[in-house]
Coordinates of C-alpha atoms in Angstrom, one line a residue:
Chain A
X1 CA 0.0 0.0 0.0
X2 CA 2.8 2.1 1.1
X3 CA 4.5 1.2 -2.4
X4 CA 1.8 2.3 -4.0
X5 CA 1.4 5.9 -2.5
X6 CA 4.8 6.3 -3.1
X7 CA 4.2 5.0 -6.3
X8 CA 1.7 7.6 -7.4
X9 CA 3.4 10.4 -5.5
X10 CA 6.8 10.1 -8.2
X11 CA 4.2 9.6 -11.3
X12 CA 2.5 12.8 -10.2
X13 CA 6.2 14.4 -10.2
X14 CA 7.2 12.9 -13.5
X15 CA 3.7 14.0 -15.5
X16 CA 4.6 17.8 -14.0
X17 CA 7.7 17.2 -15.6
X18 CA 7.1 16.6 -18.7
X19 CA 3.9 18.7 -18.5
X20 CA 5.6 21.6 -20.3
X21 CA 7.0 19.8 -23.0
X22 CA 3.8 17.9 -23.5
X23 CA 1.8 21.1 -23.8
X24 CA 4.7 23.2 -26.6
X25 CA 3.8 19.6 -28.0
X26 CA 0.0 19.9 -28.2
X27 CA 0.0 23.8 -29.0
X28 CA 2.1 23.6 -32.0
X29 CA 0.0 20.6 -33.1
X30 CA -2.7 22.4 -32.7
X31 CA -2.1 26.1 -33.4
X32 CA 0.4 26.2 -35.9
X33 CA 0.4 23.1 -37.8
X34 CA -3.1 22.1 -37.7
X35 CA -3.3 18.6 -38.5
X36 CA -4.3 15.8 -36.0
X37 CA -1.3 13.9 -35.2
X38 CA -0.6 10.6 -36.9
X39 CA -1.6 7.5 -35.2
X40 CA -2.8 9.4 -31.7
X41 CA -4.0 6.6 -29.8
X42 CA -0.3 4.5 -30.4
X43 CA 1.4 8.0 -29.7
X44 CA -0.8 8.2 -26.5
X45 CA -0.2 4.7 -25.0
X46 CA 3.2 5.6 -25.9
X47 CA 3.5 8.9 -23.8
X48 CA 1.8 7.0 -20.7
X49 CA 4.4 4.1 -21.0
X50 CA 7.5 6.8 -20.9
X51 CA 5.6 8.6 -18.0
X52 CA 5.0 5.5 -16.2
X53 CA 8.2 3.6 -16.5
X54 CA 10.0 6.9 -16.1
X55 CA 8.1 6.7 -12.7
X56 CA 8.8 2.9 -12.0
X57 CA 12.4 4.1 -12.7
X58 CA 12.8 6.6 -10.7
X59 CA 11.2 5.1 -7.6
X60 CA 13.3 1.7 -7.9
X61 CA 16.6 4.2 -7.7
X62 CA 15.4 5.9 -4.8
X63 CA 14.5 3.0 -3.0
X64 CA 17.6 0.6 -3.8
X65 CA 20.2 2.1 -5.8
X66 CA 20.6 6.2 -4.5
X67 CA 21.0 5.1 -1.0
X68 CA 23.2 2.3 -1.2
X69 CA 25.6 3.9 -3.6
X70 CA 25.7 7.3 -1.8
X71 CA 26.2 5.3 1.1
X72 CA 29.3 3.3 -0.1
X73 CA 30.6 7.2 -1.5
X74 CA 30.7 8.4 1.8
X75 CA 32.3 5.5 3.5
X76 CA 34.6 4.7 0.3
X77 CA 36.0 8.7 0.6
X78 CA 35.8 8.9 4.8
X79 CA 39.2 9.3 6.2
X80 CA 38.9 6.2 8.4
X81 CA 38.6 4.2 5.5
X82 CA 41.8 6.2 3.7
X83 CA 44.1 6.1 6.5
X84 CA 42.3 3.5 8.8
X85 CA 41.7 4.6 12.2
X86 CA 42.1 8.1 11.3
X87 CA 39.5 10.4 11.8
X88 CA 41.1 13.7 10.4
X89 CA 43.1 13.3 7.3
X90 CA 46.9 14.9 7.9
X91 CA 49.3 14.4 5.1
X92 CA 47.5 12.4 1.8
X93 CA 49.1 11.0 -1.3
X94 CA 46.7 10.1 -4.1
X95 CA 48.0 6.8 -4.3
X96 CA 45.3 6.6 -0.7
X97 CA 42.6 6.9 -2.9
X98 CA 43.1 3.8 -5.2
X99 CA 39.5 2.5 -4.4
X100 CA 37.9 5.6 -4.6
X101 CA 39.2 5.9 -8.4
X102 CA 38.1 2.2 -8.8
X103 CA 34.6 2.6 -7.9
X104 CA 34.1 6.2 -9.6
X105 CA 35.2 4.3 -12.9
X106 CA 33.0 0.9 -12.1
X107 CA 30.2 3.0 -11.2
X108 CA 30.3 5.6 -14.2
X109 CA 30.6 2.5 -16.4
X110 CA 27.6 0.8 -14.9
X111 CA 25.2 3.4 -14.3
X112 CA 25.9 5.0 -18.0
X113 CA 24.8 1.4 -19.4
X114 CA 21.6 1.6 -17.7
X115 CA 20.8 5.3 -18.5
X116 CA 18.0 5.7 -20.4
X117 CA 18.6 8.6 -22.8
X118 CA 21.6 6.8 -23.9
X119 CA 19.6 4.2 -24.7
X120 CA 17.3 5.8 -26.8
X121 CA 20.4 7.3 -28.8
X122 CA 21.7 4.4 -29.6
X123 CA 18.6 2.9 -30.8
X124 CA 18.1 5.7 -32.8
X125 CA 21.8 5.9 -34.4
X126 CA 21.3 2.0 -35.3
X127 CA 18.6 2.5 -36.7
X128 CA 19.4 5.6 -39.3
X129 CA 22.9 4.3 -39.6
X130 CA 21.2 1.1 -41.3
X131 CA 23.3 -1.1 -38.9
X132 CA 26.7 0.3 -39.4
X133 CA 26.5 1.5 -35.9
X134 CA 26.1 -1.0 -33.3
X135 CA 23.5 0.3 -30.5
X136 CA 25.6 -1.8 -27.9
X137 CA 29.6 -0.8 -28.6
X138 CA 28.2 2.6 -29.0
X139 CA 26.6 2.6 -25.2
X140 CA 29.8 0.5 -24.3
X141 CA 31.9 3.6 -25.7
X142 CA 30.3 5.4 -23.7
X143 CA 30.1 3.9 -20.8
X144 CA 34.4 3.6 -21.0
X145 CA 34.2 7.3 -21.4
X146 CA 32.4 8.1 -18.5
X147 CA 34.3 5.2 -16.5
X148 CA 37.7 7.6 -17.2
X149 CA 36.3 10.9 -17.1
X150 CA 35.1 9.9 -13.4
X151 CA 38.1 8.4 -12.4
X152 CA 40.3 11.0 -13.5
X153 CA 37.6 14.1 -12.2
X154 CA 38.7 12.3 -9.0
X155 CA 41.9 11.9 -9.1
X156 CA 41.4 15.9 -9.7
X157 CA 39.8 16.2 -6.8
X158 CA 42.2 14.6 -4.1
X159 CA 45.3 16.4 -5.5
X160 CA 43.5 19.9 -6.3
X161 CA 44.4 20.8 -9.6
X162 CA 42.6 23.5 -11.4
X163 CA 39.6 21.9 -13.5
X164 CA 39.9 23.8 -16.6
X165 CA 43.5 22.4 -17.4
X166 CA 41.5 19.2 -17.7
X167 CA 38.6 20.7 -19.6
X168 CA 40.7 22.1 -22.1
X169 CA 43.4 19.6 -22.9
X170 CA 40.2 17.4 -23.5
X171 CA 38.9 19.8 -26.1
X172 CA 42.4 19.8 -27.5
X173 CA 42.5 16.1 -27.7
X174 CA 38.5 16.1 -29.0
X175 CA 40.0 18.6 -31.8
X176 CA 42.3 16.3 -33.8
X177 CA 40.5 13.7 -33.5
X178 CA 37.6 15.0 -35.2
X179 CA 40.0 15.6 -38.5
X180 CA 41.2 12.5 -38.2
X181 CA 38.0 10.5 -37.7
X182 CA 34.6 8.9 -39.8
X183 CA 32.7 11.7 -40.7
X184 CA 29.8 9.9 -40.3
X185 CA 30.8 9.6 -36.2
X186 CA 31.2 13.2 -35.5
X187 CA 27.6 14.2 -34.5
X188 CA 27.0 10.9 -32.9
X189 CA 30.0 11.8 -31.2
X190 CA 29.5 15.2 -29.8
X191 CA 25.7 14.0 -28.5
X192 CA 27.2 11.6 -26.5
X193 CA 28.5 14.0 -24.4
X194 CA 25.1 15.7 -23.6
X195 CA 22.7 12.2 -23.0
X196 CA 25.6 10.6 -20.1
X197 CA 24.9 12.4 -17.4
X198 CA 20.6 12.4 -16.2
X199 CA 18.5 10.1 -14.1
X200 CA 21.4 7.4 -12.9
X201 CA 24.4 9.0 -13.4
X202 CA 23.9 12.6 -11.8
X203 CA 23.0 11.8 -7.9
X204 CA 25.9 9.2 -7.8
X205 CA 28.5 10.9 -9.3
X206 CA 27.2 14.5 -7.2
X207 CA 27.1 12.5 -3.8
X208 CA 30.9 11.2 -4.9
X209 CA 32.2 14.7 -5.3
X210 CA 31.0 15.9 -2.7
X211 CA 32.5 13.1 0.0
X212 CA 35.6 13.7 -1.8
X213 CA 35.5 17.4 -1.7
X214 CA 34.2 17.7 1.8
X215 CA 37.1 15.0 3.3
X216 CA 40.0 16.2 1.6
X217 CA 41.8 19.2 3.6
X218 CA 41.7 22.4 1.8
X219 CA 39.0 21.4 -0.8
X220 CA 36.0 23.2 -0.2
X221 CA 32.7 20.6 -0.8
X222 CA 30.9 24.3 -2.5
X223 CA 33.4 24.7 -5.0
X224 CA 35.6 21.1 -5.8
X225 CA 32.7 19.3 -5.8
X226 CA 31.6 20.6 -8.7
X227 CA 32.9 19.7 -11.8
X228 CA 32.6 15.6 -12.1
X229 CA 30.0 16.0 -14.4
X230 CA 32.1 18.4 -16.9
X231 CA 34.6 15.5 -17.2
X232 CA 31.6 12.5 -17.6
X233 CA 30.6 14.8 -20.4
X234 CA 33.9 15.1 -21.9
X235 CA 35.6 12.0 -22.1
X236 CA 32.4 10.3 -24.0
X237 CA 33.3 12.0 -26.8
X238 CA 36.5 11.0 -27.1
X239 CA 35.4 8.0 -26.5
X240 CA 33.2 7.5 -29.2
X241 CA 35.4 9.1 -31.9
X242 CA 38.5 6.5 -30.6
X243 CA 35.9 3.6 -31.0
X244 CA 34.9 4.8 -34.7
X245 CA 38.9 5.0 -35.9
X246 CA 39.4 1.4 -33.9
X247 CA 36.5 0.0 -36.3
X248 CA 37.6 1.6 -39.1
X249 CA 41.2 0.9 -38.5
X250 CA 40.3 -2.8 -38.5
X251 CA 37.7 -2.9 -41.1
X252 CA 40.9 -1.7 -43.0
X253 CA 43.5 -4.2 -42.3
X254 CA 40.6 -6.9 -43.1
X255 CA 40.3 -4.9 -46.8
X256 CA 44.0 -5.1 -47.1
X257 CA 43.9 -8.9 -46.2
X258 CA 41.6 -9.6 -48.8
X259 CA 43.1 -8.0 -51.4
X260 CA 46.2 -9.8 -50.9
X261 CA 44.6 -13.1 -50.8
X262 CA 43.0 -12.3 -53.8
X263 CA 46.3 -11.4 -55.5
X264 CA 47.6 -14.3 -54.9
X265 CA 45.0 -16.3 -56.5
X266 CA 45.4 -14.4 -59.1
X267 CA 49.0 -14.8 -59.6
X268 CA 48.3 -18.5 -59.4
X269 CA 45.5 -18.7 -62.1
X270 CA 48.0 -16.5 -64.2
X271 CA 50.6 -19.3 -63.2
X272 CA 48.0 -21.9 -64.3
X273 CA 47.4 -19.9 -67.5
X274 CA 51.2 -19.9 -68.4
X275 CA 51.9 -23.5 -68.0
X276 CA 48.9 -24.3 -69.7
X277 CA 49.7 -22.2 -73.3
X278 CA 53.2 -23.6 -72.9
X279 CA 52.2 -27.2 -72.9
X280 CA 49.5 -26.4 -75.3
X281 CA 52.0 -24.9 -77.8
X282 CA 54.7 -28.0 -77.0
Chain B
X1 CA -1.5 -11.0 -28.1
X2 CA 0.7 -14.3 -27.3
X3 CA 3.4 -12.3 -29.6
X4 CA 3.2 -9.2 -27.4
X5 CA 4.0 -11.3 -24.3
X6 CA 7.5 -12.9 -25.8
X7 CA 8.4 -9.3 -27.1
X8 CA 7.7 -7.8 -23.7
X9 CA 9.5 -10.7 -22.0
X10 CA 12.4 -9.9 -24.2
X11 CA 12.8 -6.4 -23.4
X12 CA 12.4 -7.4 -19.6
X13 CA 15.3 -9.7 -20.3
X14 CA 17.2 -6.7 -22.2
X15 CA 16.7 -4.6 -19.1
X16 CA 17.9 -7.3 -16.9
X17 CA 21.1 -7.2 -18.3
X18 CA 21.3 -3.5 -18.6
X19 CA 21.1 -3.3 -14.9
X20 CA 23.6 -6.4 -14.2
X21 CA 26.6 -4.0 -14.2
X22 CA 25.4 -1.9 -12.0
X23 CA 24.5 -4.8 -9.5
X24 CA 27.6 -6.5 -9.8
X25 CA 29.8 -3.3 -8.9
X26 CA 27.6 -2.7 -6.0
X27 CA 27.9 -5.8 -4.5
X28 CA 31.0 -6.0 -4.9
X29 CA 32.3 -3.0 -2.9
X30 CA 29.7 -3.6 -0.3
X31 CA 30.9 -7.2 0.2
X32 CA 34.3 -7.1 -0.9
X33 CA 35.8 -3.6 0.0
X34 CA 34.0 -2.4 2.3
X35 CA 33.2 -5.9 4.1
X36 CA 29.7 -5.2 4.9
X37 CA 26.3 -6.9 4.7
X38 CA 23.8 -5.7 2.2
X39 CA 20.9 -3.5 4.7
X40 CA 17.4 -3.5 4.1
X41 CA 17.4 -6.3 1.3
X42 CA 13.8 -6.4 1.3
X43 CA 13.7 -3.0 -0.1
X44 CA 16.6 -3.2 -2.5
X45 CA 15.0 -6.6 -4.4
X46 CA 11.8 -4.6 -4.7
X47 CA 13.4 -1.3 -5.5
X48 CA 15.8 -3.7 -8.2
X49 CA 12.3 -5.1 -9.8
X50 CA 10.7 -1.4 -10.0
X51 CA 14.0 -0.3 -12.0
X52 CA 14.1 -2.9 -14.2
X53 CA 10.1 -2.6 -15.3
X54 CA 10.6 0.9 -15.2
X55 CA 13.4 0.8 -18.1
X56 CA 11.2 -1.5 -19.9
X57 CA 8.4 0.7 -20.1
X58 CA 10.1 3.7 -21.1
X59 CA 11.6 1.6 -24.5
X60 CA 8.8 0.1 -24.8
X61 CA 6.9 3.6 -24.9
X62 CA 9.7 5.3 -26.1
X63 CA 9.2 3.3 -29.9
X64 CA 5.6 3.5 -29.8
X65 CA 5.2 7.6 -28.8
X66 CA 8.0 9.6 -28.3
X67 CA 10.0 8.9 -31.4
X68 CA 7.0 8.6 -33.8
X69 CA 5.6 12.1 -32.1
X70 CA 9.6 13.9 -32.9
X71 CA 9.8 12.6 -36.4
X72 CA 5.8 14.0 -37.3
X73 CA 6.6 17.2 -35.9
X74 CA 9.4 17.9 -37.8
X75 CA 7.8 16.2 -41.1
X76 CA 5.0 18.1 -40.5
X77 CA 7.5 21.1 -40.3
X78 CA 9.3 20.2 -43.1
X79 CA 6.2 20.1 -45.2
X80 CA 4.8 23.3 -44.0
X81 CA 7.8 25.5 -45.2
X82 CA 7.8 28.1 -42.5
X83 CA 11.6 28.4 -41.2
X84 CA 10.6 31.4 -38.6
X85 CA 7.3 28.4 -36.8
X86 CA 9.9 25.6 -36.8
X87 CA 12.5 28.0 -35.4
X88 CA 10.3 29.1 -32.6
X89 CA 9.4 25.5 -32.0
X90 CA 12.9 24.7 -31.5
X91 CA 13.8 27.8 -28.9
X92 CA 10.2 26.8 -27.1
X93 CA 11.1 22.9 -27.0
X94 CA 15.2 24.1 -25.5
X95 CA 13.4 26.9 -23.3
X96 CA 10.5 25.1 -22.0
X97 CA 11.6 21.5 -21.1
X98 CA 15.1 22.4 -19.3
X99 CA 13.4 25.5 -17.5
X100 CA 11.9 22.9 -15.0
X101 CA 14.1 20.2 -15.0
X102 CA 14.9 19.2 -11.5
X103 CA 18.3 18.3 -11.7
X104 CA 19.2 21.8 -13.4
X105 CA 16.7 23.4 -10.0
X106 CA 19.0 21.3 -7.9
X107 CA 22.0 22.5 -9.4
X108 CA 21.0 26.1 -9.0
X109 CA 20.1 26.1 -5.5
X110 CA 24.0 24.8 -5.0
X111 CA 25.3 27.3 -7.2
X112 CA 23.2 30.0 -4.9
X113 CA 24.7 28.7 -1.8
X114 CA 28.2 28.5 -3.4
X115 CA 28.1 32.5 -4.4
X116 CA 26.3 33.6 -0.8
X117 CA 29.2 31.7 0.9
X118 CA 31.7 33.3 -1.2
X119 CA 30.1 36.9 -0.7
X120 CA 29.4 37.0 -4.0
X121 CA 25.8 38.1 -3.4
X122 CA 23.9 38.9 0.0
X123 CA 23.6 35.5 2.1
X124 CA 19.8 35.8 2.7
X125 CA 17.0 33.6 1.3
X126 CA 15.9 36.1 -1.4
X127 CA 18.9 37.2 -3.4
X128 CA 20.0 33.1 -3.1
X129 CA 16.4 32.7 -5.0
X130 CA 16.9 35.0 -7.2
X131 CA 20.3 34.2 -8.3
X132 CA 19.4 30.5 -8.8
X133 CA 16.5 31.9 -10.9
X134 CA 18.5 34.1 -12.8
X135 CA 21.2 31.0 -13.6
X136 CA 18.2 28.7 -14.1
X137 CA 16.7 31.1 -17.0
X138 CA 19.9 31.9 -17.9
X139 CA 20.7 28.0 -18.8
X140 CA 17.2 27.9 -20.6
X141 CA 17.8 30.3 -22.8
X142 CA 20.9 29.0 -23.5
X143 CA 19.5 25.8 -24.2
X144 CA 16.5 27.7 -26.0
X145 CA 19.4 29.4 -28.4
X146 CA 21.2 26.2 -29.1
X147 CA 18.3 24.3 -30.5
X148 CA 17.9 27.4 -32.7
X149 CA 21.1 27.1 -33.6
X150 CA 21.3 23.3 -34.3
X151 CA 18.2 23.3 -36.4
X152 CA 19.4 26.1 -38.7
X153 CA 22.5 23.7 -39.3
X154 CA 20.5 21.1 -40.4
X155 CA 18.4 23.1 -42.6
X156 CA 22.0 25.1 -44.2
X157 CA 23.9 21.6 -43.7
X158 CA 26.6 23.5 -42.0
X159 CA 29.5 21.3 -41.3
X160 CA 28.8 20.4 -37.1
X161 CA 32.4 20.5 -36.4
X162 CA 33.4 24.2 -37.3
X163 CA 30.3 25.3 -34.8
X164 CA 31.4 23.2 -32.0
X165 CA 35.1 23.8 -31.9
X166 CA 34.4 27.3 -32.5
X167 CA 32.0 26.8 -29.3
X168 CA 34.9 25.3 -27.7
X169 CA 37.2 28.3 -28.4
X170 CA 34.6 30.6 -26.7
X171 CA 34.5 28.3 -23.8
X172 CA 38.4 28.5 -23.3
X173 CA 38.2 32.1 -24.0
X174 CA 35.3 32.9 -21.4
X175 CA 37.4 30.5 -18.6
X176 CA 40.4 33.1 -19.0
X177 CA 38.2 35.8 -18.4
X178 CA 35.5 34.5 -15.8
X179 CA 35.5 34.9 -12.4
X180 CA 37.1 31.5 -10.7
X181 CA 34.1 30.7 -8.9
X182 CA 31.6 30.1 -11.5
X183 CA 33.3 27.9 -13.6
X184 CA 32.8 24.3 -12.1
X185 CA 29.4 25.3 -12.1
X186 CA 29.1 26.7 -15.5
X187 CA 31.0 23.5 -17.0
X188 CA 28.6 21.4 -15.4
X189 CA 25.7 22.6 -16.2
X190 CA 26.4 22.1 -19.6
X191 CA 25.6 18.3 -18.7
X192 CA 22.6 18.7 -16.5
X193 CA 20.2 20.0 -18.8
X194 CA 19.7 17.3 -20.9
X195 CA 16.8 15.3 -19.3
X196 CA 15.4 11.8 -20.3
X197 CA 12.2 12.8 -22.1
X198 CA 14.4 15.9 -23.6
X199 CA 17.0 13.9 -25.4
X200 CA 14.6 11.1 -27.4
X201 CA 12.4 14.0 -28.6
X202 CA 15.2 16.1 -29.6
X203 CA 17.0 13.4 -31.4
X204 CA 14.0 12.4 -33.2
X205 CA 13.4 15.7 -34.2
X206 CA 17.0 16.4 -36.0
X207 CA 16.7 12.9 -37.3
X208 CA 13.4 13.6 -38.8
X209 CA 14.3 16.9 -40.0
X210 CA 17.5 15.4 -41.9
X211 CA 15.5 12.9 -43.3
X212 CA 12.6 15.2 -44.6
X213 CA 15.2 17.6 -46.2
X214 CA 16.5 17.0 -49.6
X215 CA 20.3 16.4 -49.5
X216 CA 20.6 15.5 -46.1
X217 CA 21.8 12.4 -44.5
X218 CA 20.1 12.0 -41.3
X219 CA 23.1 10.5 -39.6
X220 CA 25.5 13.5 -40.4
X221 CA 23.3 16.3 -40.3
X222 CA 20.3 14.6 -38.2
X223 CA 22.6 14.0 -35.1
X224 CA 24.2 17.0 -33.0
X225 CA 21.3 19.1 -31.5
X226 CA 22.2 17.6 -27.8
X227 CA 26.0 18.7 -28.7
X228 CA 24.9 22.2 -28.8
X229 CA 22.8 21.9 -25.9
X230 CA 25.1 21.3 -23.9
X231 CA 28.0 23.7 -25.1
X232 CA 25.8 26.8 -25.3
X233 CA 24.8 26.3 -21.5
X234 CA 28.3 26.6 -20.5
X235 CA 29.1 29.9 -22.5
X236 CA 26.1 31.6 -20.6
X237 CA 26.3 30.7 -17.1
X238 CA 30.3 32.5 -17.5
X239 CA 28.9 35.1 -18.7
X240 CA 26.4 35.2 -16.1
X241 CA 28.8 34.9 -13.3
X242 CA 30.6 37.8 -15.2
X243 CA 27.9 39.9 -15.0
X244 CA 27.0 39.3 -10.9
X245 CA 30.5 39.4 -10.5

């Protein structure tokens, strides 16, 4: 009964969500193009199965996921789990930290594979890209992405380096790799950097920053625990564009095999040919 | 009917293992690392089953309405010829679904307390509200512009990468210059204000727009509407903290 309230109470939250963007929706249906839409009642159904599994979602986070994972942030960045038996952290070394970058990478990883707007992306980029793009290496792409950017937002974090060195030697790195890349994975590419970070990722990730930033002596929670989300954002990219050249690099060498093989059949049927006219004219 | 049942069962199963990773990483540090026993297990199983329905639900639905509903629109658009109604479609579509998004609220009541601590603004309940307002309309707009932006590269076929790096330069540009304090925020933001229901709609809409339009491919042109939705927010909020500043 209690499930159910609680239930109802997070649907209620969800449809005032997406009340605005249902009703630019319906006005511009209604106002400017002035057609009824195409198949309503499928569109309908559709609508109330987003809103209610949205809702599903969000309550099975709150009530298993959220909790346990903040939970393990806190104790995973607490200074009696650092330097055991500590309680104040006096001299550090980021080597203290090595589970702290483990989990930030296992947990970016996971929790990007079960996002939902990423999975709708990929669905989508399968679909127009008649196959060429896999739904799951793209979301696994991702996901590595988000597993380094995490890590190493971290690992910015415990030793206090400014965040925009990090920012903008990404964008460097996110610049010559876009000359050197598929076209065809470029705006893939620079979505995937928007859709990482919603619904899972966020209140994991901000609960992780904010142990860090709070523990750590002369990091203040209000201003280093920002910025983990800039890096989740970044490194997908990168990502993406890396797992396009590694595909295309191999579909390549596979080309190159071919042809080779097929040069050699030819030079043996040429062979074949030879000794042939010469025993024909003998 | 019996058809429907095996393809639902399938996308149960394709949620299932969407969540696995996430399982296995928790368990692991609870048990492992941290050597502790899993608390309230009652709640987690049930809270495990709501997540995984959940996710099922939302692909299930997300097929049947939400990409169906993106790709019409912007047909419909298409067919209609009016550049300035699609336009203001896009800026309302940015504007209005990322000025109530929750995490972007939650983010801006941080971003208050951050500046009242600092002395940046007066530390009482009003001017916290209405500098969290102030960022959270600044990031709609933002957001507003940016699919603006994005759709008029579709409908030119402007190369994406020459508008995005250029983006990039600003960014660097607008660090140099911006006070220190609002940057973390201002580079996260440009990740929080892309929300669930946001980024299916907006992808079928670039998709469907590419598709509509002669001469477009839909995965060059029809992809990179999120890209600038999540630049354009960062340019802003440094220019915001500028200005407060």
């Amino acid at each position: 009964m209690d499930l159910l309230f609680e239930f109802l109470n997070t649907l209620k939250n969800t449809v005032v969500d997406v009340l605005p963007i249902l009703s630019i929706i319906l006005g511009f249906q209604l106002l400017v193009i002035r057609k009824p839409i195409p198949h309503i009642k499928q569109v309908g159904f559709g609508f109330i199965y987003v809103l209610i599994g949205l809702a599903l979602f969000l309550l099975g986070l709150e009530k298993a996921l959220f909790p346990l994972g903040k939970m393990m942030a806190e104790q995973l960045t607490a200074p009696e789990f650092i330097q055991a038996g500590e309680t104040v952290l006096t001299s550090i070394h980021w080597s203290d930290y090595k589970w702290v970058y483990i989990f930030a990478a296992a947990i970016g990883f996971s929790t990007t594979i079960a996002e939902p707007s990423l999975i709708a992306v990929a669905i989508k980029a399968e679909e127009v890209s008649g196959g060429a793009i896999n739904a799951n290496s793209l979301r696994i792409s991702v996901a590595i992405g988000v597993a380094i950017g995490i890590a190493l937002g971290s690992y910015r974090i415990v030793v206090g380096h400014p965040i925009h060195y990090y920012i903008i030697a990404g964008y460097i790195v996110v610049v010559i790799q876009t000359f050197f890349c598929p076209k065809l994975i470029v705006p893939l590419a620079y979505d995937s950097g928007g859709v990482t970070t919603s619904t899972v990722t966020v209140p994991l990730v901000a609960a992780l920053g904010l142990g860090l930033a709070s523990t750590i002596p002369g990091r203040s929670p209000l201003i280093d625990g920002f910025g983990l989300i800039a890096f989740a954002s970044l490194f997908p990219i990168i990502a993406v564009m890396a797992y396009a050249q590694i595909t295309e690099a191999k579909a390549r060498r596979v080309e190159k095999k071919l042809e080779k093989r097929k040069r050699i059949k030819v030079n043996k049927r040429n062979l074949k040919q030879i000794q042939k006219d010469s025993s024909n004219e003998s | 009917m019996n058809n429907q049942i095996i393809v639902f069962l399938k996308a149960l199963l394709g949620s299932c293992k969407d969540l696995l990773p996430i399982i296995l990483v928790i368990a692991f540090f609870q048990f492992v690392v941290l050597q502790q026993t899993m608390p309230n297990v009652g709640d987690i199983l049930v809270g495990l089953v709501l997540v995984v329905l959940g996710l099922t639900f939302f692909i299930y639905g997300l097929e049947m309405g939400l990409f169906p509903i993106g790709e019409s629109m912007a047909q419909a658009f298409a067919k209609k010829g009016s550049i300035s109604w699609l336009l203001t479609f896009a800026f309302c579509l940015g504007f209005g679904t990322t000025v109530a998004e929750p995490s972007l609220i939650a983010v801006a009541k941080e971003a208050a307390i951050v500046a009242a601590s600092g002395g940046i603004i007066a530390d009482t309940v009003e001017s916290q509200l209405s500098y969290a307002n102030g960022l959270r309309f600044t990031v709609a707009f933002a957001v507003g512009l940016a699919i603006v932006i994005g759709v008029l590269r579709i409908l030119r076929g402007w190369p994406i990468q020459y508008l995005i790096l250029g983006g990039y330069v600003v960014v660097v540009l607008m660090t140099i210059i911006a006070p220190s304090w609002i940057i973390g925020i201002a580079y996260d933001s440009g990740g929080v204000t892309t929300s669930t229901i946001t980024v299916p709609l907006v992808t079928a809409l670039g998709v469907g727009l590419a598709s509509a339009i002669k001469g477009r491919n839909p995965m060059i042109d029809g992809f990179g509407l999120i890209a600038f939705a999540s630049l354009t927010p960062m340019i802003f909020v440094m220019m915001y903290g500028m200005v407060i500043g």
